Every structure is written in structure tokens, then in C-alpha cells.
Amino acid sequence: MTENVITTKDLVKTYQMGDIQVHALRGLSLEIKRGEVVAIVGPSGSGKSTLMNILGCLDRPSSGEYRLDHVPVAGMADDQLAEIRNRKVGFIFQSFNLLSRATALSNVELPLRYAGNIAGRRQIAEQALAAVGLEQRIDHKPYELSGGQQQRVAIARALVNDPAIIIADEPTGNLDSKVGQEIMDLLMSLNREKGVTLIIVTHDPKVAARAGRIIRIIDGVVEAAQ
């Protein structure tokens, strides 16, 4: 049986907003196996973004257990979270989040710079861009690329450190339906060919339908997993 790459147990996240406590997660437990494609869905305010931030080591739960690739990360300090995030997690965002004045190659090299990976950095970034079909666009800046090409750069950047998981937050949200389908085809092929674990946070039922499993979040807990 395939091992879990993510295990959470009784995750709670509470935010203090002035005099009001906001209970974003209320004891959420889930398991995601290595190599799975999972869609996380749910209405606005259900806790999807909070869960994504915790799974991506951008935030810590108020209580509960989180193991990423067998490493307990829930109680880590900020610098420890930053290190494991850079080594274990790749992010793809709806708005691409590329550096506007940097080339595609420089954008993809960025995680390698943070990791202190100096030797062979350019070659690794070029290989990642080639994997997403942009080997002819390495010197182009984001404004010289289409939306779909910018998202491909973001995917290459997410892949470059060979992460255990990739978290994609509405990866087709700023793209038209045809280009969005091409991006989903690319993500699915990366899953098949490289065994990358994909976690896709989405409101789009067509995107969710491409996943092997759908986890629905309601009021900070898992309502259903199918």
C-alpha cells in the first residue's frame, strides 16, 4: 500500500480578530498518499485557504498534528518551516506570482537560490522549463509571455527543487477554458511521469473532476472524501 505523504490529525486553527475568535479549522483530519492527485473543495470561508497554508508550511495550526513526508511540522519555528517548505513543497498560484522584471529562467532559479543550490543551478532550471515546454522562452520576462506560458513558468518553479508535494491554488482561475485545460493536462502528466503528489484547491468542478479523489471541507472539518 502506498505510504502517506501527508497526515493531519485534529488540526485546529483559531484567529483572533479584535475581540472575535475566528475558528478556521475545527479538528480537521486527513491523509494524502504519495503520488495522489487530490482536489480540496468547499465554499468560501470553509477553511480551504487556511488548510492550504498549513499543508504548505506557510502557517502553523493552533493545535493538532501535521506530518509532511513523515516529519512532524506542526510545532516548528518559522525558520524550520521555511527550510522544510523550500525542500518539500512547490506552490502554484492563481496569479502566477512571478517576478515581473526577471526572466523565466531567473524566476525558476529562485527556489534553488533560497536552498543555497549553486552548482548546476542554471541547468536544473533549464531542465524544469523544458519539462513544461518552455525551453525556447527561458530569456523572456512575464510581460512577454501569455497567461498560459506564465503559469507554465510557475509550474517549473514549483518543480525545480523536486518537492514531495505540489499545492496548486486555483491554478486555472486566471486562464480561459482552453488554456486551463492545457495546464491541467500538464499537471496530470507530471503526476503520471514523475509521481508528483498534487493537491489542487479549486472552486471549479471540472478541475476537481480531474483529481483521483475529492476532499470537501465545510466549516473547518472534512465533510466528505471520495
mmCIF file of C-alpha atoms in Angstrom:
data_model
loop_
_atom_site.group_PDB
_atom_site.id
_atom_site.type_symbol
_atom_site.label_atom_id
_atom_site.label_comp_id
_atom_site.label_asym_id
_atom_site.label_seq_id
_atom_site.Cartn_x
_atom_site.Cartn_y
_atom_site.Cartn_z
ATOM 1 C CA MET A 1 0.000 0.000 0.000
ATOM 2 C CA THR A 2 1.282 3.485 -0.877
ATOM 3 C CA GLU A 3 2.554 5.441 2.119
ATOM 4 C CA ASN A 4 1.121 8.721 3.305
ATOM 5 C CA VAL A 5 2.988 11.864 2.304
ATOM 6 C CA ILE A 6 0.598 13.989 4.414
ATOM 7 C CA THR A 7 -1.151 13.082 7.647
ATOM 8 C CA THR A 8 -3.097 15.529 9.775
ATOM 9 C CA LYS A 9 -4.948 14.762 12.987
ATOM 10 C CA ASP A 10 -7.346 17.100 14.787
ATOM 11 C CA LEU A 11 -5.965 20.294 13.227
ATOM 12 C CA VAL A 12 -7.358 23.414 14.863
ATOM 13 C CA LYS A 13 -6.656 26.956 13.697
ATOM 14 C CA THR A 14 -8.115 29.933 15.522
ATOM 15 C CA TYR A 15 -7.520 33.563 14.565
ATOM 16 C CA GLN A 16 -8.074 36.488 16.895
ATOM 17 C CA MET A 17 -9.800 39.359 15.071
ATOM 18 C CA GLY A 18 -10.076 42.090 17.688
ATOM 19 C CA ASP A 19 -12.495 40.753 20.284
ATOM 20 C CA ILE A 20 -13.704 37.965 17.992
ATOM 21 C CA GLN A 21 -12.219 34.486 17.636
ATOM 22 C CA VAL A 22 -12.466 33.016 14.149
ATOM 23 C CA HIS A 23 -12.400 29.211 14.111
ATOM 24 C CA ALA A 24 -10.984 28.433 10.669
ATOM 25 C CA LEU A 25 -10.227 24.742 11.309
ATOM 26 C CA ARG A 26 -12.103 22.723 13.926
ATOM 27 C CA GLY A 27 -10.296 19.415 14.352
ATOM 28 C CA LEU A 28 -9.570 18.505 10.737
ATOM 29 C CA SER A 29 -8.029 15.110 9.982
ATOM 30 C CA LEU A 30 -6.987 13.757 6.587
ATOM 31 C CA GLU A 31 -4.460 11.549 4.828
ATOM 32 C CA ILE A 32 -2.942 12.002 1.379
ATOM 33 C CA LYS A 33 -0.866 9.225 -0.150
ATOM 34 C CA ARG A 34 2.312 9.699 -2.138
ATOM 35 C CA GLY A 35 1.570 10.204 -5.827
ATOM 36 C CA GLU A 36 -2.113 11.039 -5.347
ATOM 37 C CA VAL A 37 -3.971 13.812 -7.127
ATOM 38 C CA VAL A 38 -6.371 15.346 -4.606
ATOM 39 C CA ALA A 39 -8.798 18.233 -5.067
ATOM 40 C CA ILE A 40 -9.791 20.231 -1.998
ATOM 41 C CA VAL A 41 -13.154 21.914 -2.471
ATOM 42 C CA GLY A 42 -15.664 23.791 -0.367
ATOM 43 C CA PRO A 43 -17.470 27.142 -0.171
ATOM 44 C CA SER A 44 -15.755 30.427 0.674
ATOM 45 C CA GLY A 45 -14.961 30.549 4.376
ATOM 46 C CA SER A 46 -14.868 26.781 4.747
ATOM 47 C CA GLY A 47 -11.176 26.692 5.740
ATOM 48 C CA LYS A 48 -9.619 25.680 2.402
ATOM 49 C CA SER A 49 -7.081 28.522 2.326
ATOM 50 C CA THR A 50 -6.157 28.017 5.976
ATOM 51 C CA LEU A 51 -5.634 24.313 5.349
ATOM 52 C CA MET A 52 -3.556 25.046 2.240
ATOM 53 C CA ASN A 53 -1.320 27.427 4.211
ATOM 54 C CA ILE A 54 -0.753 24.837 6.934
ATOM 55 C CA LEU A 55 -0.114 21.978 4.494
ATOM 56 C CA GLY A 56 2.320 24.235 2.625
ATOM 57 C CA CYS A 57 4.130 25.192 5.857
ATOM 58 C CA LEU A 58 3.176 28.850 5.409
ATOM 59 C CA ASP A 59 1.349 28.787 8.751
ATOM 60 C CA ARG A 60 1.076 26.630 11.860
ATOM 61 C CA PRO A 61 -2.050 25.177 13.450
ATOM 62 C CA SER A 62 -3.191 26.334 16.871
ATOM 63 C CA SER A 63 -3.220 22.659 17.873
ATOM 64 C CA GLY A 64 -3.213 19.227 16.297
ATOM 65 C CA GLU A 65 -0.712 17.080 14.438
ATOM 66 C CA TYR A 66 0.699 17.505 10.935
ATOM 67 C CA ARG A 67 3.273 15.176 9.389
ATOM 68 C CA LEU A 68 4.768 16.028 5.991
ATOM 69 C CA ASP A 69 6.756 13.209 4.436
ATOM 70 C CA HIS A 70 6.879 11.624 7.937
ATOM 71 C CA VAL A 71 8.301 14.797 9.512
ATOM 72 C CA PRO A 72 6.209 16.371 12.336
ATOM 73 C CA VAL A 73 5.993 20.049 11.388
ATOM 74 C CA ALA A 74 3.094 21.459 13.424
ATOM 75 C CA GLY A 75 5.305 22.815 16.201
ATOM 76 C CA MET A 76 8.272 24.016 14.138
ATOM 77 C CA ALA A 77 9.733 27.509 14.422
ATOM 78 C CA ASP A 78 9.464 29.904 11.473
ATOM 79 C CA ASP A 79 12.991 29.242 10.174
ATOM 80 C CA GLN A 80 12.422 25.486 10.339
ATOM 81 C CA LEU A 81 9.132 25.870 8.471
ATOM 82 C CA ALA A 82 10.867 27.948 5.796
ATOM 83 C CA GLU A 83 13.522 25.279 5.320
ATOM 84 C CA ILE A 84 11.125 22.349 5.040
ATOM 85 C CA ARG A 85 8.806 24.402 2.810
ATOM 86 C CA ASN A 86 11.630 25.091 0.376
ATOM 87 C CA ARG A 87 12.720 21.439 0.305
ATOM 88 C CA LYS A 88 9.385 19.635 0.373
ATOM 89 C CA VAL A 89 6.675 21.869 -1.140
ATOM 90 C CA GLY A 90 6.122 23.525 -4.508
ATOM 91 C CA PHE A 91 3.436 26.189 -4.932
ATOM 92 C CA ILE A 92 1.372 27.202 -7.953
ATOM 93 C CA PHE A 93 -0.838 30.256 -7.555
ATOM 94 C CA GLN A 94 -3.798 31.616 -9.495
ATOM 95 C CA SER A 95 -1.971 34.929 -10.026
ATOM 96 C CA PHE A 96 1.306 33.197 -11.054
ATOM 97 C CA ASN A 97 3.388 35.260 -8.541
ATOM 98 C CA LEU A 98 6.315 35.723 -10.915
ATOM 99 C CA LEU A 99 8.942 38.449 -10.525
ATOM 100 C CA SER A 100 7.968 40.898 -13.261
ATOM 101 C CA ARG A 101 11.487 42.103 -14.104
ATOM 102 C CA ALA A 102 13.107 38.660 -14.037
ATOM 103 C CA THR A 103 13.360 36.218 -16.922
ATOM 104 C CA ALA A 104 11.591 32.873 -16.903
ATOM 105 C CA LEU A 105 14.944 31.249 -16.094
ATOM 106 C CA SER A 106 15.601 33.573 -13.146
ATOM 107 C CA ASN A 107 12.095 33.003 -11.783
ATOM 108 C CA VAL A 108 12.586 29.245 -11.884
ATOM 109 C CA GLU A 109 16.055 29.504 -10.315
ATOM 110 C CA LEU A 110 14.660 31.367 -7.300
ATOM 111 C CA PRO A 111 13.892 28.322 -5.067
ATOM 112 C CA LEU A 112 17.369 26.962 -5.836
ATOM 113 C CA ARG A 113 18.904 30.249 -4.686
ATOM 114 C CA TYR A 114 16.950 30.064 -1.426
ATOM 115 C CA ALA A 115 18.127 26.494 -0.962
ATOM 116 C CA GLY A 116 21.749 27.509 -1.499
ATOM 117 C CA ASN A 117 21.957 25.284 -4.564
ATOM 118 C CA ILE A 118 24.721 26.981 -6.564
ATOM 119 C CA ALA A 119 26.329 24.206 -8.624
ATOM 120 C CA GLY A 120 24.329 23.379 -11.722
ATOM 121 C CA ARG A 121 21.502 25.794 -10.845
ATOM 122 C CA ARG A 122 21.048 27.071 -14.385
ATOM 123 C CA GLN A 123 20.983 23.576 -15.874
ATOM 124 C CA ILE A 124 18.405 22.375 -13.329
ATOM 125 C CA ALA A 125 16.174 25.403 -14.063
ATOM 126 C CA GLU A 126 16.528 24.896 -17.823
ATOM 127 C CA GLN A 127 15.505 21.254 -17.450
ATOM 128 C CA ALA A 128 12.426 22.283 -15.446
ATOM 129 C CA LEU A 129 11.426 24.788 -18.144
ATOM 130 C CA ALA A 130 11.954 22.159 -20.828
ATOM 131 C CA ALA A 131 9.684 19.790 -18.875
ATOM 132 C CA VAL A 132 6.835 22.304 -19.234
ATOM 133 C CA GLY A 133 7.582 23.048 -22.903
ATOM 134 C CA LEU A 134 9.261 26.444 -22.482
ATOM 135 C CA GLU A 135 12.851 25.698 -23.454
ATOM 136 C CA GLN A 136 12.572 28.395 -26.161
ATOM 137 C CA ARG A 137 11.323 31.054 -23.714
ATOM 138 C CA ILE A 138 13.942 30.988 -20.954
ATOM 139 C CA ASP A 139 15.049 34.601 -21.527
ATOM 140 C CA HIS A 140 11.529 36.031 -21.754
ATOM 141 C CA LYS A 141 10.080 38.141 -18.955
ATOM 142 C CA PRO A 142 6.493 37.610 -17.740
ATOM 143 C CA TYR A 143 5.066 40.506 -19.789
ATOM 144 C CA GLU A 144 6.450 38.807 -22.907
ATOM 145 C CA LEU A 145 4.578 35.582 -22.145
ATOM 146 C CA SER A 146 0.919 34.605 -22.389
ATOM 147 C CA GLY A 147 -1.054 33.717 -19.271
ATOM 148 C CA GLY A 148 -0.683 30.023 -20.002
ATOM 149 C CA GLN A 149 3.066 30.395 -20.504
ATOM 150 C CA GLN A 150 3.382 32.322 -17.238
ATOM 151 C CA GLN A 151 1.580 29.510 -15.430
ATOM 152 C CA ARG A 152 3.986 27.029 -17.031
ATOM 153 C CA VAL A 153 6.888 29.048 -15.622
ATOM 154 C CA ALA A 154 5.186 28.877 -12.212
ATOM 155 C CA ILE A 155 4.845 25.098 -12.576
ATOM 156 C CA ALA A 156 8.535 24.777 -13.499
ATOM 157 C CA ARG A 157 9.437 26.881 -10.450
ATOM 158 C CA ALA A 158 7.304 24.592 -8.262
ATOM 159 C CA LEU A 159 9.079 21.511 -9.641
ATOM 160 C CA VAL A 160 12.668 22.701 -9.544
ATOM 161 C CA ASN A 161 13.512 21.501 -6.015
ATOM 162 C CA ASP A 162 11.927 18.082 -6.608
ATOM 163 C CA PRO A 163 9.318 18.598 -3.858
ATOM 164 C CA ALA A 164 7.333 15.872 -2.135
ATOM 165 C CA ILE A 165 4.089 17.709 -2.944
ATOM 166 C CA ILE A 166 2.825 20.495 -5.168
ATOM 167 C CA ILE A 167 -0.006 22.661 -3.896
ATOM 168 C CA ALA A 168 -1.917 24.422 -6.675
ATOM 169 C CA ASP A 169 -4.284 27.200 -5.576
ATOM 170 C CA GLU A 170 -6.877 27.748 -8.339
ATOM 171 C CA PRO A 171 -4.194 27.027 -10.997
ATOM 172 C CA THR A 172 -6.588 27.685 -13.901
ATOM 173 C CA GLY A 173 -8.523 30.543 -12.328
ATOM 174 C CA ASN A 174 -6.966 33.332 -14.444
ATOM 175 C CA LEU A 175 -6.932 31.350 -17.688
ATOM 176 C CA ASP A 176 -9.524 30.759 -20.384
ATOM 177 C CA SER A 177 -11.040 27.300 -20.563
ATOM 178 C CA LYS A 178 -8.811 26.004 -23.376
ATOM 179 C CA VAL A 179 -5.555 27.122 -21.762
ATOM 180 C CA GLY A 180 -6.834 25.988 -18.360
ATOM 181 C CA GLN A 181 -7.382 22.505 -19.764
ATOM 182 C CA GLU A 182 -3.844 22.521 -21.189
ATOM 183 C CA ILE A 183 -2.444 23.444 -17.759
ATOM 184 C CA MET A 184 -4.441 20.653 -16.121
ATOM 185 C CA ASP A 185 -3.209 18.215 -18.791
ATOM 186 C CA LEU A 186 0.357 19.273 -17.967
ATOM 187 C CA LEU A 187 -0.138 18.834 -14.216
ATOM 188 C CA MET A 188 -1.688 15.406 -14.710
ATOM 189 C CA SER A 189 1.173 14.320 -16.981
ATOM 190 C CA LEU A 190 3.718 15.448 -14.369
ATOM 191 C CA ASN A 191 1.861 13.347 -11.824
ATOM 192 C CA ARG A 192 1.942 10.292 -14.092
ATOM 193 C CA GLU A 193 5.526 10.665 -15.277
ATOM 194 C CA LYS A 194 7.258 11.987 -12.156
ATOM 195 C CA GLY A 195 4.957 10.694 -9.415
ATOM 196 C CA VAL A 196 4.426 14.211 -8.078
ATOM 197 C CA THR A 197 1.737 14.428 -5.384
ATOM 198 C CA LEU A 198 -0.737 17.137 -6.414
ATOM 199 C CA ILE A 199 -3.078 18.974 -4.070
ATOM 200 C CA ILE A 200 -5.406 21.256 -6.027
ATOM 201 C CA VAL A 201 -7.524 23.814 -4.187
ATOM 202 C CA THR A 202 -10.363 24.799 -6.504
ATOM 203 C CA HIS A 203 -13.902 26.072 -6.916
ATOM 204 C CA ASP A 204 -14.086 24.670 -10.449
ATOM 205 C CA PRO A 205 -15.960 21.328 -10.606
ATOM 206 C CA LYS A 206 -14.282 20.488 -13.938
ATOM 207 C CA VAL A 207 -10.854 20.851 -12.367
ATOM 208 C CA ALA A 208 -11.899 18.849 -9.306
ATOM 209 C CA ALA A 209 -13.227 16.091 -11.545
ATOM 210 C CA ARG A 210 -9.711 15.515 -12.917
ATOM 211 C CA ALA A 211 -8.447 14.520 -9.460
ATOM 212 C CA GLY A 212 -8.318 10.964 -8.247
ATOM 213 C CA ARG A 213 -10.001 11.988 -5.005
ATOM 214 C CA ILE A 214 -12.057 14.966 -3.826
ATOM 215 C CA ILE A 215 -11.942 16.202 -0.228
ATOM 216 C CA ARG A 216 -14.778 18.562 0.671
ATOM 217 C CA ILE A 217 -14.206 20.985 3.544
ATOM 218 C CA ILE A 218 -17.155 22.536 5.400
ATOM 219 C CA ASP A 219 -16.853 24.752 8.483
ATOM 220 C CA GLY A 220 -13.262 23.748 9.116
ATOM 221 C CA VAL A 221 -13.682 19.961 9.002
ATOM 222 C CA VAL A 222 -13.716 17.287 6.308
ATOM 223 C CA GLU A 223 -17.333 16.766 5.313
ATOM 224 C CA ALA A 224 -16.596 14.089 2.713
ATOM 225 C CA ALA A 225 -13.696 12.413 0.942
ATOM 226 C CA GLN A 226 -14.452 10.401 -2.177
#
